[in-house]
Tab-separated table of C-alpha atoms in Angstrom:
chain	number	residue	atom	x	y	z
A	1	UNK	CA	-74.595	-173.815	100.512
A	2	UNK	CA	-71.836	-176.516	101.269
A	3	UNK	CA	-69.705	-177.840	98.353
A	4	UNK	CA	-70.486	-181.101	97.080
A	5	UNK	CA	-67.864	-183.733	96.694
A	6	UNK	CA	-67.383	-185.296	92.915
A	7	UNK	CA	-67.941	-188.442	92.951
A	8	UNK	CA	-65.521	-190.741	92.022
A	9	UNK	CA	-66.306	-192.588	89.363
A	10	UNK	CA	-68.950	-191.470	85.843
A	11	UNK	CA	-70.148	-193.818	83.385
A	12	UNK	CA	-69.797	-192.956	79.595
A	13	UNK	CA	-71.369	-195.457	77.247
A	14	UNK	CA	-71.616	-198.116	79.824
A	15	UNK	CA	-67.840	-198.011	80.852
A	16	UNK	CA	-67.472	-196.301	84.187
A	17	UNK	CA	-64.424	-193.985	84.355
A	18	UNK	CA	-62.696	-191.796	86.993
A	19	UNK	CA	-63.924	-188.431	87.372
A	20	UNK	CA	-61.104	-185.788	88.210
A	21	UNK	CA	-61.330	-182.944	85.688
A	22	UNK	CA	-57.424	-182.798	85.852
A	23	UNK	CA	-56.723	-186.124	84.870
A	24	UNK	CA	-56.157	-186.119	80.435
A	25	UNK	CA	-56.739	-190.003	81.529
A	26	UNK	CA	-59.061	-191.331	78.883
A	27	UNK	CA	-59.099	-194.859	79.577
A	28	UNK	CA	-61.540	-196.400	81.819
A	29	UNK	CA	-60.897	-198.342	85.100
A	30	UNK	CA	-64.281	-200.740	85.182
A	31	UNK	CA	-64.016	-204.716	85.261
A	32	UNK	CA	-63.010	-204.931	81.897
A	33	UNK	CA	-59.975	-202.651	81.632
A	34	UNK	CA	-58.688	-204.263	84.700
A	35	UNK	CA	-58.752	-208.252	82.534
A	36	UNK	CA	-57.428	-205.511	79.531
A	37	UNK	CA	-54.750	-205.210	81.922
A	38	UNK	CA	-53.910	-207.831	82.909
A	39	UNK	CA	-53.416	-209.379	80.004
A	40	UNK	CA	-51.858	-206.993	78.680
A	41	UNK	CA	-49.287	-207.248	81.825
A	42	UNK	CA	-48.494	-211.069	80.720
A	43	UNK	CA	-48.002	-210.565	77.058
A	44	UNK	CA	-44.873	-207.237	77.794
A	45	UNK	CA	-43.851	-210.257	80.895
A	46	UNK	CA	-43.947	-212.958	77.731
A	47	UNK	CA	-41.898	-210.473	75.435
A	48	UNK	CA	-39.189	-209.984	78.022
A	49	UNK	CA	-38.795	-213.147	80.030
A	50	UNK	CA	-39.539	-211.494	82.922
A	51	UNK	CA	-40.663	-208.426	84.600
A	52	UNK	CA	-37.964	-205.569	84.533
A	53	UNK	CA	-35.293	-204.577	82.361
A	54	UNK	CA	-32.984	-202.799	84.938
A	55	UNK	CA	-29.945	-204.479	86.420
A	56	UNK	CA	-31.124	-204.907	89.577
A	57	UNK	CA	-29.273	-206.071	92.467
A	58	UNK	CA	-31.991	-208.424	93.916
A	59	UNK	CA	-29.874	-208.990	97.703
A	60	UNK	CA	-29.561	-205.043	97.819
A	61	UNK	CA	-33.068	-203.172	96.523
A	62	UNK	CA	-35.822	-203.524	99.529
A	63	UNK	CA	-37.817	-200.921	98.586
A	64	UNK	CA	-40.047	-200.370	95.242
A	65	UNK	CA	-42.543	-198.258	93.241
A	66	UNK	CA	-45.511	-199.104	90.480
A	67	UNK	CA	-46.175	-195.696	89.744
A	68	UNK	CA	-49.341	-195.810	88.172
A	69	UNK	CA	-49.829	-199.889	88.732
A	70	UNK	CA	-54.250	-200.231	87.560
A	71	UNK	CA	-54.961	-203.540	89.232
A	72	UNK	CA	-52.050	-204.629	90.806
A	73	UNK	CA	-50.469	-207.420	88.881
A	74	UNK	CA	-46.994	-207.165	87.726
A	75	UNK	CA	-46.800	-204.855	92.101
A	76	UNK	CA	-47.734	-208.387	93.613
A	77	UNK	CA	-46.269	-210.244	90.985
A	78	UNK	CA	-42.930	-207.957	92.355
A	79	UNK	CA	-43.152	-208.639	96.142
A	80	UNK	CA	-43.091	-212.416	95.694
A	81	UNK	CA	-39.992	-212.178	93.143
A	82	UNK	CA	-38.517	-209.819	96.562
A	83	UNK	CA	-39.894	-211.214	99.311
A	84	UNK	CA	-36.964	-209.150	101.453
A	85	UNK	CA	-38.791	-205.169	99.916
A	86	UNK	CA	-41.727	-203.765	100.209
A	87	UNK	CA	-43.698	-203.426	97.273
A	88	UNK	CA	-45.103	-200.478	97.158
A	89	UNK	CA	-48.295	-199.389	94.163
A	90	UNK	CA	-50.008	-195.851	93.187
A	91	UNK	CA	-53.228	-195.278	91.161
A	92	UNK	CA	-56.156	-192.487	90.474
A	93	UNK	CA	-58.414	-195.322	90.959
A	94	UNK	CA	-58.441	-197.492	93.350
A	95	UNK	CA	-58.935	-200.864	90.805
A	96	UNK	CA	-55.753	-202.370	93.055
A	97	UNK	CA	-56.810	-205.011	95.008
A	98	UNK	CA	-57.348	-204.614	98.801
A	99	UNK	CA	-57.828	-208.306	100.688
A	100	UNK	CA	-55.286	-210.916	100.011
A	101	UNK	CA	-52.294	-209.204	98.776
A	102	UNK	CA	-48.833	-210.369	99.875
A	103	UNK	CA	-47.445	-209.154	103.000
A	104	UNK	CA	-44.853	-207.008	101.396
A	105	UNK	CA	-46.890	-205.329	99.233
A	106	UNK	CA	-48.983	-201.762	99.591
A	107	UNK	CA	-51.246	-199.888	97.898
A	108	UNK	CA	-52.022	-196.331	98.065
A	109	UNK	CA	-54.012	-194.023	95.508
A	110	UNK	CA	-52.772	-191.386	94.237
A	111	UNK	CA	-53.460	-188.470	91.139
A	112	UNK	CA	-49.603	-188.459	90.019
A	113	UNK	CA	-50.188	-185.017	88.865
A	114	UNK	CA	-49.592	-184.243	92.206
A	115	UNK	CA	-45.849	-184.314	93.736
A	116	UNK	CA	-46.231	-188.074	95.098
A	117	UNK	CA	-46.664	-188.791	98.965
A	118	UNK	CA	-42.858	-189.807	99.132
A	119	UNK	CA	-39.976	-188.168	101.119
A	120	UNK	CA	-36.493	-187.950	98.254
A	121	UNK	CA	-34.382	-191.151	98.089
A	122	UNK	CA	-37.214	-193.795	98.981
A	123	UNK	CA	-37.161	-196.679	97.227
A	124	UNK	CA	-34.400	-198.251	95.106
A	125	UNK	CA	-36.428	-198.948	92.444
A	126	UNK	CA	-39.420	-196.709	90.636
A	127	UNK	CA	-41.632	-198.735	87.803
A	128	UNK	CA	-44.380	-196.400	85.382
A	129	UNK	CA	-45.649	-198.556	82.287
A	130	UNK	CA	-47.812	-196.929	79.418
A	131	UNK	CA	-49.057	-194.550	80.962
A	132	UNK	CA	-48.556	-191.929	77.560
A	133	UNK	CA	-52.246	-191.835	76.995
A	134	UNK	CA	-52.532	-189.485	80.471
A	135	UNK	CA	-49.915	-187.729	81.005
A	136	UNK	CA	-49.894	-184.362	79.205
A	137	UNK	CA	-45.599	-182.605	78.397
A	138	UNK	CA	-45.841	-180.750	81.354
A	139	UNK	CA	-47.024	-183.722	83.313
A	140	UNK	CA	-44.467	-185.728	81.963
A	141	UNK	CA	-41.643	-182.871	83.113
A	142	UNK	CA	-42.667	-182.949	87.308
A	143	UNK	CA	-43.073	-186.564	86.494
A	144	UNK	CA	-39.456	-187.284	85.371
A	145	UNK	CA	-38.247	-184.735	87.714
A	146	UNK	CA	-40.550	-186.204	91.256
A	147	UNK	CA	-39.076	-189.963	89.617
A	148	UNK	CA	-35.587	-188.764	89.644
A	149	UNK	CA	-36.765	-187.132	93.992
A	150	UNK	CA	-37.476	-190.115	95.543
A	151	UNK	CA	-35.763	-192.429	93.553
A	152	UNK	CA	-32.196	-193.565	96.085
A	153	UNK	CA	-28.751	-192.287	95.030
A	154	UNK	CA	-27.929	-194.676	92.520
A	155	UNK	CA	-31.319	-196.105	92.491
A	156	UNK	CA	-33.351	-197.300	89.044
A	157	UNK	CA	-36.181	-196.185	87.262
A	158	UNK	CA	-37.654	-197.569	84.700
A	159	UNK	CA	-40.569	-196.581	82.461
A	160	UNK	CA	-42.324	-198.992	79.583
A	161	UNK	CA	-44.795	-197.813	76.896
A	162	UNK	CA	-46.461	-198.267	73.945
A	163	UNK	CA	-45.727	-196.121	70.646
A	164	UNK	CA	-49.113	-193.888	69.795
A	165	UNK	CA	-49.598	-195.182	65.703
A	166	UNK	CA	-48.872	-198.830	65.352
A	167	UNK	CA	-47.174	-199.505	62.374
A	168	UNK	CA	-48.118	-201.519	59.012
A	169	UNK	CA	-51.390	-199.984	59.293
A	170	UNK	CA	-54.299	-200.472	56.745
A	171	UNK	CA	-56.304	-197.526	55.695
A	172	UNK	CA	-59.370	-197.793	58.602
A	173	UNK	CA	-57.324	-199.124	61.104
A	174	UNK	CA	-55.054	-195.873	59.862
A	175	UNK	CA	-58.341	-193.993	60.730
A	176	UNK	CA	-58.505	-195.651	64.520
A	177	UNK	CA	-55.100	-193.995	65.527
A	178	UNK	CA	-55.953	-190.848	63.807
A	179	UNK	CA	-59.196	-190.892	65.894
A	180	UNK	CA	-57.740	-191.391	68.362
A	181	UNK	CA	-55.139	-189.000	68.580
A	182	UNK	CA	-57.230	-186.204	68.163
A	183	UNK	CA	-59.073	-187.409	71.674
A	184	UNK	CA	-55.906	-187.750	73.298
A	185	UNK	CA	-55.552	-183.713	71.698
A	186	UNK	CA	-58.201	-182.850	73.473
A	187	UNK	CA	-56.579	-183.266	76.461
A	188	UNK	CA	-53.376	-181.862	75.757
A	189	UNK	CA	-52.185	-185.422	75.231
A	190	UNK	CA	-48.923	-186.150	72.874
A	191	UNK	CA	-47.979	-189.450	71.918
A	192	UNK	CA	-45.619	-188.728	69.893
A	193	UNK	CA	-43.546	-187.466	72.852
A	194	UNK	CA	-41.872	-190.825	72.682
A	195	UNK	CA	-40.392	-190.454	69.675
A	196	UNK	CA	-39.704	-185.864	69.380
A	197	UNK	CA	-37.757	-186.021	71.877
A	198	UNK	CA	-38.148	-189.439	73.437
A	199	UNK	CA	-38.247	-190.862	76.685
A	200	UNK	CA	-33.695	-191.255	76.604
A	201	UNK	CA	-33.922	-187.197	76.628
A	202	UNK	CA	-36.418	-187.034	79.381
A	203	UNK	CA	-34.735	-189.247	81.871
A	204	UNK	CA	-31.127	-187.258	80.877
A	205	UNK	CA	-32.845	-183.698	80.810
A	206	UNK	CA	-34.485	-185.153	84.962
A	207	UNK	CA	-30.612	-185.542	86.277
A	208	UNK	CA	-30.934	-189.535	85.433
A	209	UNK	CA	-27.389	-191.055	83.858
A	210	UNK	CA	-26.637	-194.171	82.389
A	211	UNK	CA	-29.837	-193.968	80.316
A	212	UNK	CA	-30.496	-196.561	77.550
A	213	UNK	CA	-33.640	-197.536	75.833
A	214	UNK	CA	-34.681	-200.649	74.326
A	215	UNK	CA	-36.938	-200.649	70.887
A	216	UNK	CA	-39.129	-204.032	70.917
A	217	UNK	CA	-41.289	-204.651	67.622
A	218	UNK	CA	-44.452	-206.776	68.402
A	219	UNK	CA	-46.469	-208.265	66.172
A	220	UNK	CA	-50.336	-207.462	66.100
A	221	UNK	CA	-52.687	-210.317	64.609
A	222	UNK	CA	-53.070	-214.169	64.045
A	223	UNK	CA	-49.779	-213.652	61.764
A	224	UNK	CA	-47.449	-213.397	64.824
A	225	UNK	CA	-48.382	-216.390	67.167
A	226	UNK	CA	-48.946	-216.781	70.909
A	227	UNK	CA	-48.211	-213.013	71.018
A	228	UNK	CA	-49.747	-210.831	68.036
A	229	UNK	CA	-52.815	-213.486	68.792
A	230	UNK	CA	-53.307	-212.361	72.941
A	231	UNK	CA	-51.608	-208.667	71.145
A	232	UNK	CA	-54.563	-208.281	69.245
A	233	UNK	CA	-57.145	-209.175	71.662
A	234	UNK	CA	-55.193	-206.574	73.616
A	235	UNK	CA	-56.120	-204.347	70.591
A	236	UNK	CA	-59.421	-204.620	70.262
A	237	UNK	CA	-60.247	-204.428	74.099
A	238	UNK	CA	-58.537	-200.962	74.048
A	239	UNK	CA	-60.595	-200.164	71.067
A	240	UNK	CA	-63.748	-201.443	72.885
A	241	UNK	CA	-62.557	-199.452	76.432
A	242	UNK	CA	-61.696	-195.938	73.889
A	243	UNK	CA	-65.079	-195.729	72.264
A	244	UNK	CA	-66.713	-193.719	74.643
A	245	UNK	CA	-63.684	-190.856	75.033
A	246	UNK	CA	-63.636	-191.314	71.240
A	247	UNK	CA	-66.909	-189.904	70.684
A	248	UNK	CA	-67.549	-188.142	73.280
A	249	UNK	CA	-64.062	-186.276	72.742
A	250	UNK	CA	-62.874	-185.707	69.325
A	251	UNK	CA	-67.034	-186.349	67.741
A	252	UNK	CA	-66.459	-189.589	66.239
A	253	UNK	CA	-69.920	-191.252	64.993
A	254	UNK	CA	-69.757	-194.305	67.204
A	255	UNK	CA	-71.313	-196.819	63.496
A	256	UNK	CA	-68.205	-195.007	61.966
A	257	UNK	CA	-65.728	-195.830	64.824
A	258	UNK	CA	-66.886	-199.015	65.359
A	259	UNK	CA	-67.304	-199.769	61.320
A	260	UNK	CA	-63.840	-199.160	60.578
A	261	UNK	CA	-62.905	-200.801	63.813
A	262	UNK	CA	-64.260	-204.550	62.175
A	263	UNK	CA	-62.140	-204.669	59.381
A	264	UNK	CA	-59.531	-203.491	60.995
A	265	UNK	CA	-59.613	-206.549	62.301
A	266	UNK	CA	-58.957	-207.579	58.710
A	267	UNK	CA	-56.909	-205.168	57.760
A	268	UNK	CA	-53.870	-205.712	60.381
A	269	UNK	CA	-53.227	-209.673	58.934
A	270	UNK	CA	-53.226	-207.982	55.789
A	271	UNK	CA	-50.575	-205.769	55.748
A	272	UNK	CA	-49.448	-207.805	59.071
A	273	UNK	CA	-49.289	-205.004	61.526
A	274	UNK	CA	-47.802	-204.687	64.958
A	275	UNK	CA	-47.289	-202.457	67.623
A	276	UNK	CA	-44.155	-200.466	69.179
A	277	UNK	CA	-42.701	-200.535	72.654
A	278	UNK	CA	-40.092	-199.062	74.853
A	279	UNK	CA	-37.711	-199.834	77.311
A	280	UNK	CA	-36.368	-196.595	79.232
A	281	UNK	CA	-34.178	-197.206	82.109
A	282	UNK	CA	-31.837	-194.647	83.917
A	283	UNK	CA	-30.138	-194.233	87.294
A	284	UNK	CA	-30.652	-191.540	89.818
A	285	UNK	CA	-26.711	-189.427	90.106
A	286	UNK	CA	-25.256	-191.271	93.340
A	287	UNK	CA	-21.679	-187.857	93.602
A	288	UNK	CA	-21.551	-191.132	96.679
A	289	UNK	CA	-19.702	-192.997	94.322
A	290	UNK	CA	-17.844	-192.808	91.774
A	291	UNK	CA	-19.001	-196.165	90.108
A	292	UNK	CA	-22.509	-193.731	89.056
A	293	UNK	CA	-21.088	-190.788	87.603
A	294	UNK	CA	-22.216	-190.111	83.986
A	295	UNK	CA	-21.380	-192.802	81.552
A	296	UNK	CA	-20.790	-191.737	77.846
A	297	UNK	CA	-24.160	-192.226	76.402
A	298	UNK	CA	-24.542	-193.967	72.726
A	299	UNK	CA	-26.128	-192.337	70.412
A	300	UNK	CA	-27.830	-196.256	68.908
A	301	UNK	CA	-30.261	-197.311	71.035
A	302	UNK	CA	-31.391	-201.228	71.222
A	303	UNK	CA	-33.954	-201.614	68.840
A	304	UNK	CA	-35.556	-205.256	67.558
A	305	UNK	CA	-38.055	-207.456	66.293
A	306	UNK	CA	-40.066	-209.402	68.559
A	307	UNK	CA	-39.073	-213.229	67.882
A	308	UNK	CA	-42.175	-214.500	66.769
A	309	UNK	CA	-43.358	-217.870	68.743
A	310	UNK	CA	-45.714	-218.921	66.205
């Protein structure tokens, strides 16, 4: 009997998800999630006033890779910002556009749990954002090694991630994050990996040099002005997106979860909730250039609150 191929998608509670059994990623890949990811992109771009932190020399960058590109918003913006470079976006779900894209932009469907389909030393800049909810500790080790492998000597790698619990949480908000992390843990995901060991040690273990990290504390809620309002909208969309995973993977009652979400909306204003975003950059060792030899790394990392715009 011929084995039937898996369907590309599966549906849970009216939301569309990937159907890749080996993947730990718990978020959907439908049009509502595209909207949320695009909002998330604009929040981060607004917070850092740009699309990246790595010290890139635009006159020399010719190849850029966006790992886990989602709908390709960052990918296409970078294609416009770097007209002389080829920007490639990869994602395990084909959420990215296939028409009306910049000429110097291309997309490829690929699950990063498998070796990346690129030769060694392929990219001047490799960017990966907000995949902590989809990678197990073993996945992280393999992905870090692959990011380093495909980057050109002297090229830059940038990772952007969000903490898994937030801060200044009320009791219902705390319960929501507890449930979420139960769902993640059931799939082998540990969001605490961002602090133990942390992005910087993981990048250094992958042989990257000149590694540094910036920590942003972004307010969540109307109390945080423009960015707080947007982050609140994003968080509410995230809770909606993750609901099927919480009730099916963590066994939480759907009514109890939705009641907690409703209460949390008030709590984030009362407690002045926030989220921590980590931006870590590192460089691939270039043995041909003395300028890129490992340098002593500071023991502290940049950590600051976002200057709220009201």
